[in-house]
mmCIF file of C-alpha atoms in Angstrom:
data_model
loop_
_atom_site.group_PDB
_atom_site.id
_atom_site.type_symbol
_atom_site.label_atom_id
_atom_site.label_comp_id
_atom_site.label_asym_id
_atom_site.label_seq_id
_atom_site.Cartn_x
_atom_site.Cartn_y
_atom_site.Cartn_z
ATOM 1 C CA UNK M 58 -20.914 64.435 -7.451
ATOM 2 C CA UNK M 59 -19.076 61.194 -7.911
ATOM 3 C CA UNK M 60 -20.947 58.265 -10.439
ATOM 4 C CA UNK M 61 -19.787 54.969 -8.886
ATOM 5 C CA UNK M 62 -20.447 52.553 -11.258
ATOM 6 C CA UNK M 63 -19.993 53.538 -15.218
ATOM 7 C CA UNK M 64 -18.472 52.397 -18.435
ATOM 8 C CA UNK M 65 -17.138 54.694 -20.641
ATOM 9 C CA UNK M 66 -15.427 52.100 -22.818
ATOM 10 C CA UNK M 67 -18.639 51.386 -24.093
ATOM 11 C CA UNK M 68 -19.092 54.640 -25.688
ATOM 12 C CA UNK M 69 -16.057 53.853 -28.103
ATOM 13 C CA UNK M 70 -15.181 56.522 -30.127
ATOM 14 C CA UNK M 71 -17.492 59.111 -28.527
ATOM 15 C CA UNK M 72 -15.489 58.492 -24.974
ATOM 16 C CA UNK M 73 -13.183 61.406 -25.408
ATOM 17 C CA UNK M 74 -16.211 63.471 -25.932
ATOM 18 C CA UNK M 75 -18.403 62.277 -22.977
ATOM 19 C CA UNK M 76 -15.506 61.948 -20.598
ATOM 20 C CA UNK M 77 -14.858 65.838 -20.584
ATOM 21 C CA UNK M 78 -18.467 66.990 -20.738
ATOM 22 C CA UNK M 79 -18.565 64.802 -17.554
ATOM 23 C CA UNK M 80 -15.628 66.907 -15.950
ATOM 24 C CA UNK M 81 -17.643 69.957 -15.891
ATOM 25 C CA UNK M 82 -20.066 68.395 -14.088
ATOM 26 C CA UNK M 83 -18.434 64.955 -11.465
ATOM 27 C CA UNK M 84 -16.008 65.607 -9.331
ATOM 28 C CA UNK M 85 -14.980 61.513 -10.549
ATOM 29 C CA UNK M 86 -16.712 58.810 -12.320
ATOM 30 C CA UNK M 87 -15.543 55.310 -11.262
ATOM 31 C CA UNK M 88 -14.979 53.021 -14.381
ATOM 32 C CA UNK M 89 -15.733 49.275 -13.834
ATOM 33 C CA UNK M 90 -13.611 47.916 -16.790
ATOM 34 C CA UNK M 91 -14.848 44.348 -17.462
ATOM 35 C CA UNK M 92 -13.843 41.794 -19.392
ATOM 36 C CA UNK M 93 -16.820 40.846 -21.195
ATOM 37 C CA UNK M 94 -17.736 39.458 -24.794
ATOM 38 C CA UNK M 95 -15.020 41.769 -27.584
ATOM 39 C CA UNK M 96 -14.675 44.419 -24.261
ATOM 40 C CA UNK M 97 -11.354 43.307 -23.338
ATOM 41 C CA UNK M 98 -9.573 44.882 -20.403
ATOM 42 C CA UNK M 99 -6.633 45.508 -22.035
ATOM 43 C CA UNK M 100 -8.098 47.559 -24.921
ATOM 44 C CA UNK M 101 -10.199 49.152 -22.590
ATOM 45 C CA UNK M 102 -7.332 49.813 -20.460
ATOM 46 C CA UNK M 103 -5.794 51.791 -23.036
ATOM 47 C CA UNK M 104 -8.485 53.962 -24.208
ATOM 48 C CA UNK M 105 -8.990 55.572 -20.622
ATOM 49 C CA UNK M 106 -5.607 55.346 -19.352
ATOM 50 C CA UNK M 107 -5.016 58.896 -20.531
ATOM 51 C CA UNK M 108 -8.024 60.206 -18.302
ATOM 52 C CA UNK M 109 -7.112 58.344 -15.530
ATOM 53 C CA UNK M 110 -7.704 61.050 -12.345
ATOM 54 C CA UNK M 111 -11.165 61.690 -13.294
ATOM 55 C CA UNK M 112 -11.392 58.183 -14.588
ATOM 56 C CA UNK M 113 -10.760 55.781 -11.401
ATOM 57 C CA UNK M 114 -10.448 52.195 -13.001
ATOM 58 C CA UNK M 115 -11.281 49.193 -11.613
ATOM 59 C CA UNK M 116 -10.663 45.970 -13.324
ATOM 60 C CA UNK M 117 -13.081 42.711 -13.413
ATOM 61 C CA UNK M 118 -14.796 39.708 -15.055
ATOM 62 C CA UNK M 119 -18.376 39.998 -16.288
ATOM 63 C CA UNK M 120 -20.543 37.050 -15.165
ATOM 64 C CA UNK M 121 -22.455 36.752 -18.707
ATOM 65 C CA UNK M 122 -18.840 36.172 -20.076
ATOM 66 C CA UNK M 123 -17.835 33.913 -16.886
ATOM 67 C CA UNK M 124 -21.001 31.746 -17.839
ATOM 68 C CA UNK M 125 -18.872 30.314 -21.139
ATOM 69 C CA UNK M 126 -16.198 28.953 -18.345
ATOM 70 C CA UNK M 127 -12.834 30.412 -20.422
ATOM 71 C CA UNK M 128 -10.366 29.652 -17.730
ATOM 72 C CA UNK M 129 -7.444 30.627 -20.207
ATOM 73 C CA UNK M 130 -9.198 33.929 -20.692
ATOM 74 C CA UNK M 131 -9.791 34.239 -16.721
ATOM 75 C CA UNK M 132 -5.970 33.754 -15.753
ATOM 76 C CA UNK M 133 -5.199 36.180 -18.800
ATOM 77 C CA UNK M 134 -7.263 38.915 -16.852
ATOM 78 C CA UNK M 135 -6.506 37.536 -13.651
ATOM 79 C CA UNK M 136 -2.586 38.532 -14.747
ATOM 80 C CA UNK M 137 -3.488 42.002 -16.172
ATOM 81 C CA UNK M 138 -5.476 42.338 -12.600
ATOM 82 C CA UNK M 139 -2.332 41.841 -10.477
ATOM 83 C CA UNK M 140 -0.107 43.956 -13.397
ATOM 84 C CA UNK M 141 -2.545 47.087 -12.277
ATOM 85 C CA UNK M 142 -3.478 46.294 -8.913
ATOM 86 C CA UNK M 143 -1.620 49.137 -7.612
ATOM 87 C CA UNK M 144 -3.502 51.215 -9.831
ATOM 88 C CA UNK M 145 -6.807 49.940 -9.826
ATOM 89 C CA UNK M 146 -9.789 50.739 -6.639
ATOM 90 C CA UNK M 147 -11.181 47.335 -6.767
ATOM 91 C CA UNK M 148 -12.031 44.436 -8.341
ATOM 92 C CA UNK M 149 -15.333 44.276 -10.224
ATOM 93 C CA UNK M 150 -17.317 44.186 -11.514
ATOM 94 C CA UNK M 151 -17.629 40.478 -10.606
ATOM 95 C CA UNK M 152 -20.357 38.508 -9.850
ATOM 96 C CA UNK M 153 -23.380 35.980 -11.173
ATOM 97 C CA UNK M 154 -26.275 37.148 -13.619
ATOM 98 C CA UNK M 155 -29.102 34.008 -13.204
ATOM 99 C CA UNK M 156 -31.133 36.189 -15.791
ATOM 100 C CA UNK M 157 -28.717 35.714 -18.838
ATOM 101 C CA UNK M 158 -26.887 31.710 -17.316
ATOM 102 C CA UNK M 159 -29.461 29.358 -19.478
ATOM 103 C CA UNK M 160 -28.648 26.471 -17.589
ATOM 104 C CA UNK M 161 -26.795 25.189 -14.436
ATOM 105 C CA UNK M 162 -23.455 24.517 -16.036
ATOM 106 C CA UNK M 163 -23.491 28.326 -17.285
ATOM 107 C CA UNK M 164 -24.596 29.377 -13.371
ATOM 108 C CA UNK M 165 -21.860 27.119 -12.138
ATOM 109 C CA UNK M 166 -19.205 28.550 -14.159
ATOM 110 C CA UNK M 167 -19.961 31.945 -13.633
ATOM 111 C CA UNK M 168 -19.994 30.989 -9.266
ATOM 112 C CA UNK M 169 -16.570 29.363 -9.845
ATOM 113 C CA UNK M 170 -15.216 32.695 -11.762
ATOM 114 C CA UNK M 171 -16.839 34.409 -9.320
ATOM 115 C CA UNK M 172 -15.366 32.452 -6.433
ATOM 116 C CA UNK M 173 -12.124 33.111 -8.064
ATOM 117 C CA UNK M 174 -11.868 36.908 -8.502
ATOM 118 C CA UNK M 175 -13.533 37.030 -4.430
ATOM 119 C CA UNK M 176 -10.595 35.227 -3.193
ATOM 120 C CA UNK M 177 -8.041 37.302 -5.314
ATOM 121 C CA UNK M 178 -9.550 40.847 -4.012
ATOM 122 C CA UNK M 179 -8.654 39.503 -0.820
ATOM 123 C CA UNK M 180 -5.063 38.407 -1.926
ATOM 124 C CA UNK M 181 -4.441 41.792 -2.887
ATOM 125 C CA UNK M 182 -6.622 43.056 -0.194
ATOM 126 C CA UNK M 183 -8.801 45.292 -2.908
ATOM 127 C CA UNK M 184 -13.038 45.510 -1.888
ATOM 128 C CA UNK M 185 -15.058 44.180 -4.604
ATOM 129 C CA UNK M 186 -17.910 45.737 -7.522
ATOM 130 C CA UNK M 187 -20.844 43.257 -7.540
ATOM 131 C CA UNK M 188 -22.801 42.570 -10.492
ATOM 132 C CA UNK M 189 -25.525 40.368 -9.148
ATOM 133 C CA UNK M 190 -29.160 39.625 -11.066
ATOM 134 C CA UNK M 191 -31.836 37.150 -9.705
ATOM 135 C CA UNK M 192 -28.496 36.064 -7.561
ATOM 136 C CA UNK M 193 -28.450 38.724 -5.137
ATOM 137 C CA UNK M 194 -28.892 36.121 -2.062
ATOM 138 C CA UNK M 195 -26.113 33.868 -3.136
ATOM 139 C CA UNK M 196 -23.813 36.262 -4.354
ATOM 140 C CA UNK M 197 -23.896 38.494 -0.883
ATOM 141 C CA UNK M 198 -23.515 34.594 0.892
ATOM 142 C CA UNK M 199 -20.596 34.039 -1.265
ATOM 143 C CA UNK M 200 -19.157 37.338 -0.048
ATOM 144 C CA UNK M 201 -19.777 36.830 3.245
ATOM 145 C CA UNK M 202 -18.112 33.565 3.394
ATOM 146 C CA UNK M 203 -14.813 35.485 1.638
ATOM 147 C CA UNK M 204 -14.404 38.090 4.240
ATOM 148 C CA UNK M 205 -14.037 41.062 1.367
ATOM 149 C CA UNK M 206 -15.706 44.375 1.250
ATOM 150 C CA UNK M 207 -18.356 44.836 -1.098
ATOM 151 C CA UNK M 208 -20.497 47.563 -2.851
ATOM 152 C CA UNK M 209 -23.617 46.055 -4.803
ATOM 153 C CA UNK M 210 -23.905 47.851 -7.779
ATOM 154 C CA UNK M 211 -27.590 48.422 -9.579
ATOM 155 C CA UNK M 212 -28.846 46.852 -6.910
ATOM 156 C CA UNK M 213 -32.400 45.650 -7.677
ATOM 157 C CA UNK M 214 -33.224 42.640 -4.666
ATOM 158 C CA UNK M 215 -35.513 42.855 -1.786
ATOM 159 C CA UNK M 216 -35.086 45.536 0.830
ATOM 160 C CA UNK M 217 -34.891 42.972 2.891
ATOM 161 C CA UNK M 218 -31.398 41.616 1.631
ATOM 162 C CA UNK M 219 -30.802 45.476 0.760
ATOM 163 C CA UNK M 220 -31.125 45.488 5.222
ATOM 164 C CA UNK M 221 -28.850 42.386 5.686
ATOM 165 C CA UNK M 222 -26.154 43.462 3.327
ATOM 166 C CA UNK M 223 -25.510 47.060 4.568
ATOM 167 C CA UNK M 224 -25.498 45.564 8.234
ATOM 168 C CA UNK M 225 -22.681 43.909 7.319
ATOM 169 C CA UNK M 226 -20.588 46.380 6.223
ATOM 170 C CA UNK M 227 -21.537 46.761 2.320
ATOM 171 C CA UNK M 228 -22.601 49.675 0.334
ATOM 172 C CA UNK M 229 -25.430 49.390 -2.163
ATOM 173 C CA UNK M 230 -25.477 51.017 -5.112
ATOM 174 C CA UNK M 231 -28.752 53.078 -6.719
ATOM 175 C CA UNK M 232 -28.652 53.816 -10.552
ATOM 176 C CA UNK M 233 -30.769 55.983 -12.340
ATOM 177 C CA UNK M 234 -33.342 53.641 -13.187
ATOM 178 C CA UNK M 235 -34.933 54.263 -9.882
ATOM 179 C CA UNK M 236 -37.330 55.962 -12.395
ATOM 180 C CA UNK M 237 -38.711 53.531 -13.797
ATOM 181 C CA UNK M 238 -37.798 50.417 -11.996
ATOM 182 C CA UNK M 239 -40.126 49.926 -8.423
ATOM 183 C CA UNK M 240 -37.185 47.713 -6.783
ATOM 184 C CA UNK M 241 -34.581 50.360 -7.252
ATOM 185 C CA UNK M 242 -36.784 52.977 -5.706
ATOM 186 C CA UNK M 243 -38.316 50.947 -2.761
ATOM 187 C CA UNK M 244 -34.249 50.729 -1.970
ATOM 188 C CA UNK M 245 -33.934 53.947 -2.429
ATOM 189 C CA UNK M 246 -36.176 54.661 0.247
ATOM 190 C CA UNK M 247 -36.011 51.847 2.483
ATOM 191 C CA UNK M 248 -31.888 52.082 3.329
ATOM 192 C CA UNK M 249 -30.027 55.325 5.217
ATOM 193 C CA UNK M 250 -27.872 57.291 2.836
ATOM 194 C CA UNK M 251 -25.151 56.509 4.788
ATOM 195 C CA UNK M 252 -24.973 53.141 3.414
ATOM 196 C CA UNK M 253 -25.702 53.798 -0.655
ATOM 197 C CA UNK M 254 -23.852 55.259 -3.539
ATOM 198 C CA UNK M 255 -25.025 56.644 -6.605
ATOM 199 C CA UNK M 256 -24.338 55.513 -10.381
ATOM 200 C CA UNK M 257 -25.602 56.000 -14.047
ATOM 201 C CA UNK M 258 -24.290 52.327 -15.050
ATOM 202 C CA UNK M 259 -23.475 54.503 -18.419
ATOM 203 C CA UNK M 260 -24.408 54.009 -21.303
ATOM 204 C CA UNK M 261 -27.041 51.863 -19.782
ATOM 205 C CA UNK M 262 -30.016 52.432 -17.400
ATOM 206 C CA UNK M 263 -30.901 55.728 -18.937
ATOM 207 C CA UNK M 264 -33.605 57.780 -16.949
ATOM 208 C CA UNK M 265 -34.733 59.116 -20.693
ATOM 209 C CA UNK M 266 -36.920 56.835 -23.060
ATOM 210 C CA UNK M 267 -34.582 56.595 -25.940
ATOM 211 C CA UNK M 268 -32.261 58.410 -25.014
ATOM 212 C CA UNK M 269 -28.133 56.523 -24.208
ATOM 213 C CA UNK M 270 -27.085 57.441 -20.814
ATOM 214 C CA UNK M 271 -24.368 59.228 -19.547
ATOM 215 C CA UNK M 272 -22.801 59.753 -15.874
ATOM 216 C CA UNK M 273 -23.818 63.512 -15.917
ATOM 217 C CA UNK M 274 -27.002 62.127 -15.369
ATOM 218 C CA UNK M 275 -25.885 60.500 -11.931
ATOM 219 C CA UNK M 276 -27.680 63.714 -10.101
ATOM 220 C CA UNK M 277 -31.047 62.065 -11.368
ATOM 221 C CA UNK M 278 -30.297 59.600 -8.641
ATOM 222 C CA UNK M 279 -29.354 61.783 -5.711
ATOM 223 C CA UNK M 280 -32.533 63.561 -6.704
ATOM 224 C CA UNK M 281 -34.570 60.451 -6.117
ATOM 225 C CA UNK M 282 -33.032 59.389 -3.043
ATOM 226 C CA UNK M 283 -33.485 62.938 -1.722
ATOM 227 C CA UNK M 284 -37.335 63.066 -2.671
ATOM 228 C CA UNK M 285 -38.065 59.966 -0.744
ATOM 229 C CA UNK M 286 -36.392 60.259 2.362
ATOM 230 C CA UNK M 287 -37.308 63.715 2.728
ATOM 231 C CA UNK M 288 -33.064 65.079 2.215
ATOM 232 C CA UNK M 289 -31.898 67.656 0.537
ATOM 233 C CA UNK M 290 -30.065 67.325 -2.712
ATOM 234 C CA UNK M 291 -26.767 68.381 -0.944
ATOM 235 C CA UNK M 292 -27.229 65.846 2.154
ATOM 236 C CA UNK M 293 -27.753 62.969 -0.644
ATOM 237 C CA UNK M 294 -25.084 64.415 -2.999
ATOM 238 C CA UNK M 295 -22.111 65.060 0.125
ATOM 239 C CA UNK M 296 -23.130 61.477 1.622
ATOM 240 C CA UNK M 297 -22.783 59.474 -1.390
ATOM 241 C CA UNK M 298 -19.363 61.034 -2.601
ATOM 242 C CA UNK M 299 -18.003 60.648 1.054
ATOM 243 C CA UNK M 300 -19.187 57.164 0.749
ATOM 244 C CA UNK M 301 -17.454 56.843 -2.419
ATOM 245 C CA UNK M 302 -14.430 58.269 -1.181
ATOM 246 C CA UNK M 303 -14.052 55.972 1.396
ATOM 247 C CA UNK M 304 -15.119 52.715 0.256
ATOM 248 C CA UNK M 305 -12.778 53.324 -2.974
ATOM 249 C CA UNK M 306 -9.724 55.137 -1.287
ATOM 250 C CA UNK M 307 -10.004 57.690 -3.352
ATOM 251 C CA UNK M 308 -7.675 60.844 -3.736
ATOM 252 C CA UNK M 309 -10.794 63.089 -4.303
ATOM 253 C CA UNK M 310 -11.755 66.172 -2.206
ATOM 254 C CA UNK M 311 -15.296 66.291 -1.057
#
C-alpha cells in the first residue's frame, strides 16, 4: 500500500519511530511538507531528508497560513521550492480553506497564494496536492483555468464535483475518515477506483476515537472503498498504488 497524503513532520520527535513501523507495512507514504504556522519547510525538510525513499516529499503552502498574506514568507518557500524541485513529486499541498479565512481579505489572500504556487507547478511542470475546504468549486475552477494536474486530497465536496473533477483528468483523494464522515464515503462509493487514491492525512483524520493517526492505518481506507463498490481489498489496494505511482512519478514497484 502507498498513503498519498501524510505528515510525518507533525509527529516531531516520535517521527523516527512511526516512519519505520510504517516500512513494515507501505510500500511509500507521500509527505506533503507545508509551510504552515512554526511548520517550516526547511526544518521539516531536514527531519525527513534522511528517510527520503520511503518518504516521497512534496513541498507547499498551507492556505490557513496563505490567509495572513506573508508575501516575504511565500517567495522564501517559493525559493526553497525551486532549490528541491528536482527532488520533490509535486507541489502541495496548496490550496484555499473558506472554513478557517474569517473574512474576504483572508479568502483573497489565500486565492492569490494559491494562484501563485498553480502557476509555478506549471513553470516547473510538477502536478499539484490540493487542500480545498468549503472551496472545492473554486479551487478545481482555478485549476482548470492553470492547465496543471491535480489530485484533491481529503476530498469532502459533492459527488457531483467529485464527477466533474476526475473527468478532467484529476485524482481524488479518500482519507480514513470515510468512517465517520458521510461526504467522504458517498465519494467513496460514487467514483471508479481508477480515479482515487488513498491517504491517512497523519496524524489527523484518525479512524479511532481518541486515538492520533498514523499512515499504517491507510488500509482502513482501501477497506472502505472495497466494501462499497463491491472490490476486493487487493483490486482497491493494486489500483490506488498504481494510481499513485503514476500521478507522482514514482520509483516504486507495484
Amino acid at each position: 500500500m502507498i498513503d498519498s497524503h501524510a505528515h510525518f513532520e507533525f509527529y516531531k520527535k516520535d517521527a523516527p519511530k512511526i516512519i519505520e513501523e510504517c516500512r513494515k507495512e507501505l510500500k511509500a507514504v507521500v509527505d506533503s511538507i507545508t509551510e504552515y504556522r512554526k511548520a517550516h519547510v526547511w526544518k521539516s525538510w531536514e527531519l525527513l531528508r534522511p528517510y527520503f525513499g520511503f518518504v516521497i516529499p512534496t513541498l507547499g503552502y498551507h492556505p490557513n497560513e496563505a490567509r495572513r498574506g506573508n508575501w516575504e514568507k511565500v517567495e522564501k518557500v517559493e525559493n526553497f521550492i525551486r532549490e528541491h524541485a528536482d527532488e520533490i513529486v509535486a507541489i502541495g499541498e496548496i490550496g484555499l480553506d473558506y472554513h478557517y479565512a474569517e473574512n474576504e481579505k483572508q479568502r483573497e489572500n489565500q486565492r492569490e497564494v494559491f494562484r501563485h504556487f498553480l502557476e509555478l507547478a506549471l513553470e516547473l511542470d510538477l502536478p499539484v496536492v490540493i487542500h480545498a475546504r468549503k472551496a472545492e468549486g473554486e479551487a478545481y475552477k482555478l485549476v482548470q483555468r492553470t492547465g496543471v494536474k491535480a489530485y484533491f486530497h481529503s476530498y469532502a465536496g459533492s459527488v457531483e464535483l467529485a464527477r466533474k473533477i476526475v473527468k478532467t483528468g484529476h485524482l481524488i483523494g479518500i482519507n480514513t475518515g470515510i468512517v465517520f464522515i458521510p461526504e467522504v464515503r458517498a465519494v467513496g462509493k460514487a467514483i471508479d477506483v481508477e480515479h482515487l487514491l488513498v491517504e491517512t492525512d497523519s496524524p489527523y483524520m484518525s479512524p479511532f476515537k481518541g486515538q492520533r493517526n498514523t499512515p499504517c492505518n491507510v488500509k482502513i481506507a482501501v477497506e472502505w472503498i472495497a466494501k462499497l463498490q463491491n472490490l476486493s481489498f487487493e483490486e482497491v489496494e493494486r489500483e490506488t498504488e498504481k494510481n499513485a505511482v503514476e500521478f507522482f512519478n514514482l520509483e516504486v514497484k507495484v
